[in-house]
PDB file of C-alpha atoms in Angstrom:
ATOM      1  CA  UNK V 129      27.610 -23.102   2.652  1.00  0.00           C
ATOM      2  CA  UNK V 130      24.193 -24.140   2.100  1.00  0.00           C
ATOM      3  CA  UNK V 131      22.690 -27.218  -0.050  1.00  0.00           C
ATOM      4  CA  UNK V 132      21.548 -24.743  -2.607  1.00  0.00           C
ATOM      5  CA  UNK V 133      25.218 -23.462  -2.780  1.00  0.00           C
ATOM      6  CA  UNK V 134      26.346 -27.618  -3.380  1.00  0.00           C
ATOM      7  CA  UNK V 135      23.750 -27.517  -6.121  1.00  0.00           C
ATOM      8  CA  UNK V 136      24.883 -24.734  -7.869  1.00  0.00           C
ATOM      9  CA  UNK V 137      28.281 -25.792  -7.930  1.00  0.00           C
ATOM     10  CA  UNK V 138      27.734 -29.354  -8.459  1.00  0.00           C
ATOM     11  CA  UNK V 139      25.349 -28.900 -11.537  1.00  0.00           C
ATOM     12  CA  UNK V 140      28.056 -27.095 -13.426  1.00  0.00           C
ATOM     13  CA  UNK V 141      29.682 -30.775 -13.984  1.00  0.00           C
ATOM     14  CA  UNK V 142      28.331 -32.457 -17.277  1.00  0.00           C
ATOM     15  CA  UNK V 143      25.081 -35.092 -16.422  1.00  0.00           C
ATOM     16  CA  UNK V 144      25.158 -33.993 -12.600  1.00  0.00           C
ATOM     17  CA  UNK V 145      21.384 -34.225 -11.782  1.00  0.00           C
ATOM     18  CA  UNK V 146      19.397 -33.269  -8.497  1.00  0.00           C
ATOM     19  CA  UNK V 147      18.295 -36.278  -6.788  1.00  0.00           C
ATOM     20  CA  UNK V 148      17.548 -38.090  -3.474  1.00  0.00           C
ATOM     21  CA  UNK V 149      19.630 -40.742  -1.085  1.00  0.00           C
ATOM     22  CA  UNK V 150      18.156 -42.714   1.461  1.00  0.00           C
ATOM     23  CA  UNK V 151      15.374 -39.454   1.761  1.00  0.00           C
ATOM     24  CA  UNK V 152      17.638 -36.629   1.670  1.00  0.00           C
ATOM     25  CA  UNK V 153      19.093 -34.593  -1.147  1.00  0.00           C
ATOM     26  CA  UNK V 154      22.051 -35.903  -3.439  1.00  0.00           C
ATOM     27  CA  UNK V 155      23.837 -34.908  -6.659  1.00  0.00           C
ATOM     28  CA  UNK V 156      24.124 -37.958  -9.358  1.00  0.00           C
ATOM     29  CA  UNK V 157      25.168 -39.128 -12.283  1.00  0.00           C
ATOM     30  CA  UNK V 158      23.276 -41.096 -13.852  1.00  0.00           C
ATOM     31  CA  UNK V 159      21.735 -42.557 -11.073  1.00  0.00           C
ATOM     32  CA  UNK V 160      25.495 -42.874  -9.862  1.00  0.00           C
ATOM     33  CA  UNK V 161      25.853 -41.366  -6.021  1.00  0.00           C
ATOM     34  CA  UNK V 162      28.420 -37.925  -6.113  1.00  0.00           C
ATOM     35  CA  UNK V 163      27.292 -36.579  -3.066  1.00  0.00           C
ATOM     36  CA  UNK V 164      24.250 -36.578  -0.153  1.00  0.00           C
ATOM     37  CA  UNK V 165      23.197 -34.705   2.464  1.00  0.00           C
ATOM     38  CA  UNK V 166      23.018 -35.732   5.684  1.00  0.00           C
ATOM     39  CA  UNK V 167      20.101 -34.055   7.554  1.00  0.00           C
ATOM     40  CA  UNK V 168      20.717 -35.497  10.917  1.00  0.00           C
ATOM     41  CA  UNK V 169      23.898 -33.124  11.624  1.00  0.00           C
ATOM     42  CA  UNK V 170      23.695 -30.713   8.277  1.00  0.00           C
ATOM     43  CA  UNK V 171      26.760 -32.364   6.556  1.00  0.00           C
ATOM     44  CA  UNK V 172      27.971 -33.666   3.575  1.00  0.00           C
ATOM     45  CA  UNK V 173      28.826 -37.382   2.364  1.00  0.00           C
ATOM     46  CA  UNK V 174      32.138 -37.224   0.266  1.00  0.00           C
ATOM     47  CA  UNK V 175      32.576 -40.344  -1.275  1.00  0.00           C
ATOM     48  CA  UNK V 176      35.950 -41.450  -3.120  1.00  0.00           C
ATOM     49  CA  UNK V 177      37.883 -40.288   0.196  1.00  0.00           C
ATOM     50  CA  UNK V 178      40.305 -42.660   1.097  1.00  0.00           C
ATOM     51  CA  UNK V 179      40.923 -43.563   5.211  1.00  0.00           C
ATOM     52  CA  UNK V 180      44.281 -42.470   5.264  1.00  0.00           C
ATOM     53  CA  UNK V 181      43.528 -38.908   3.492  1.00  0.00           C
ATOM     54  CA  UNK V 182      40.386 -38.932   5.530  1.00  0.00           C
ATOM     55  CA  UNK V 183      42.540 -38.981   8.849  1.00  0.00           C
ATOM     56  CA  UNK V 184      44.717 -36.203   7.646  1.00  0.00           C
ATOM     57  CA  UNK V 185      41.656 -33.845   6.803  1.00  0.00           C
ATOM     58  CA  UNK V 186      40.129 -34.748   9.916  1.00  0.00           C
ATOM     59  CA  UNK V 187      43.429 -34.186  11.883  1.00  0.00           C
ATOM     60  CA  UNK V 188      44.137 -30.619  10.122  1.00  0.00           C
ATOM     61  CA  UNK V 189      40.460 -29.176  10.044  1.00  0.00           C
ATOM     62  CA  UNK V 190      38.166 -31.161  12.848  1.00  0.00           C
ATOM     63  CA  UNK V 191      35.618 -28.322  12.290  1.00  0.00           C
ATOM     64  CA  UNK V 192      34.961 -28.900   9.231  1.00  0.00           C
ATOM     65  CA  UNK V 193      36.027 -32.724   8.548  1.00  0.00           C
ATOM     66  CA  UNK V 194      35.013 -35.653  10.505  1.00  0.00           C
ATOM     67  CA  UNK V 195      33.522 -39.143  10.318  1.00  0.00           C
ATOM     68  CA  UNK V 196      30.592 -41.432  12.297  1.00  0.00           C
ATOM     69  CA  UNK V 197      31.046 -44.973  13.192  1.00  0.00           C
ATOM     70  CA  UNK V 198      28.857 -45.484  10.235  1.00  0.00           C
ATOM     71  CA  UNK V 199      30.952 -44.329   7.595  1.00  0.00           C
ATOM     72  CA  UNK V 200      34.553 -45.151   9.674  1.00  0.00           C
ATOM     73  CA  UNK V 201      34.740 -48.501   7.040  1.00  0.00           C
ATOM     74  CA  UNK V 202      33.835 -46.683   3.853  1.00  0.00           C
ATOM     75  CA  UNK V 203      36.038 -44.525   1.856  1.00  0.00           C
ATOM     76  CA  UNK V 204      34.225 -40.993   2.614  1.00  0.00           C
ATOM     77  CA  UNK V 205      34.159 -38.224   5.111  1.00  0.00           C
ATOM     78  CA  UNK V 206      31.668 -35.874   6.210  1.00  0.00           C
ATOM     79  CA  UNK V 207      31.735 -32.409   6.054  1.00  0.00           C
ATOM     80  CA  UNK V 208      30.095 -29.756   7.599  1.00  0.00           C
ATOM     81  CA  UNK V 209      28.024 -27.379   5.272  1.00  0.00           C
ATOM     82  CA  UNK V 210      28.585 -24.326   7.533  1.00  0.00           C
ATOM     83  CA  UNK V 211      32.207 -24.004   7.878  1.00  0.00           C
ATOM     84  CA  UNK V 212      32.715 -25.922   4.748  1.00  0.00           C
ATOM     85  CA  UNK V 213      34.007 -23.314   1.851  1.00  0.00           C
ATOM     86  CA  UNK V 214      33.139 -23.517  -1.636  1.00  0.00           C
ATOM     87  CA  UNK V 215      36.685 -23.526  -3.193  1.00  0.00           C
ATOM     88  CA  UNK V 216      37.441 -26.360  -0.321  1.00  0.00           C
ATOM     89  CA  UNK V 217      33.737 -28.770  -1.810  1.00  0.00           C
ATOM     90  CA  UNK V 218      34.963 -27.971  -5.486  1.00  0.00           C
ATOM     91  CA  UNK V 219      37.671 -30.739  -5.729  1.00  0.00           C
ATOM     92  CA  UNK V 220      35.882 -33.415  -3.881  1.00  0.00           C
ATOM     93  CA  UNK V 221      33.320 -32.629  -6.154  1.00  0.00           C
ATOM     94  CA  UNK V 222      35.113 -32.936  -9.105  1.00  0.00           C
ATOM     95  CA  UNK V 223      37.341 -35.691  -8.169  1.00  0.00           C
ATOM     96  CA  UNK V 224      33.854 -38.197  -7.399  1.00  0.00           C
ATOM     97  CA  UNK V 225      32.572 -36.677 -10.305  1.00  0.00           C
ATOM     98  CA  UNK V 226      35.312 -38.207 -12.360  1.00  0.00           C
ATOM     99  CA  UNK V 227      34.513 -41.720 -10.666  1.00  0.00           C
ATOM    100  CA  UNK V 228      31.342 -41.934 -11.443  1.00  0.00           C
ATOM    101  CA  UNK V 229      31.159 -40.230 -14.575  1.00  0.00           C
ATOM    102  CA  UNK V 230      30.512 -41.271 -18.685  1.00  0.00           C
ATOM    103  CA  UNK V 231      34.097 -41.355 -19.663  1.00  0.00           C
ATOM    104  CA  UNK V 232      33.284 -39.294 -23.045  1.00  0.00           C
ATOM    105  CA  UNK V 233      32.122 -36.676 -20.027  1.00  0.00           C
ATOM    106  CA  UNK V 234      35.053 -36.461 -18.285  1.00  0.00           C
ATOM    107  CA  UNK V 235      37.217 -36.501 -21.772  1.00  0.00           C
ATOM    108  CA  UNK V 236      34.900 -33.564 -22.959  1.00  0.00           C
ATOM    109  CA  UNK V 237      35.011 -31.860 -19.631  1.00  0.00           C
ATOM    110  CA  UNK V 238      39.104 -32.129 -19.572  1.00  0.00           C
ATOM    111  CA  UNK V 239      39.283 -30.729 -22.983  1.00  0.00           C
ATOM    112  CA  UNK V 240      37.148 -27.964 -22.391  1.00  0.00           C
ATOM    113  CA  UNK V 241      39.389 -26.813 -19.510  1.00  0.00           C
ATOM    114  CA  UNK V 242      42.477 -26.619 -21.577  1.00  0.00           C
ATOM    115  CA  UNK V 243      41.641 -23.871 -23.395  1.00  0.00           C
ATOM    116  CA  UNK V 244      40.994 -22.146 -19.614  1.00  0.00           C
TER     117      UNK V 244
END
């Protein structure tokens, strides 16, 4: 994956916007952090990720999924945008999204997907 593949996906969720984090691109909600790209080693801050699950996706794909001392206290992992696949970003996506997002959003988004 690439950013511009994160964007594309991400922007399909109601208010997600195209913004910057501490310098580097990030997906919001109204000024609310979903997601950020970290430059330094071309991955991507999931928030909303608790430690245990984080351990467990870390344990099951290390190429993909791991963390920095940094983020070891915080509910997130990283993951890297080249072996990261779409259908694996969508969930994280949505699930942060769903955190962070209006409630009448979310309620709208829900009930659109029903009739999927």
């Amino acid at each position: 994956m690439t950013w511009d593949d994160v964007l594309a996906s991400g922007l399909t969720l109601p208010g997600m916007e195209a913004s910057t984090s501490y310098g580097t691109p990030a997906l919001k909600v109204r000024g609310r952090l979903v997601t950020r790209l970290r430059t330094e080693d071309d991955s991507l801050v999931l928030h909303g990720v608790p430690p245990d699950e984080r351990e467990v996706l870390m344990a099951v794909d290390p190429r993909v999924f791991h963390v920095t001392p940094h983020y070891a206290g915080h509910p997130a992992v990283l993951a890297r945008l080249a072996a990261l696949e779409p259908e694996r970003l969508w969930p994280f996506l949505v699930r942060r999204w769903r955190e962070v997002a209006p409630r009448r959003a979310v309620a709208g988004f829900d009930a659109a997907r029903v009739g999927e």
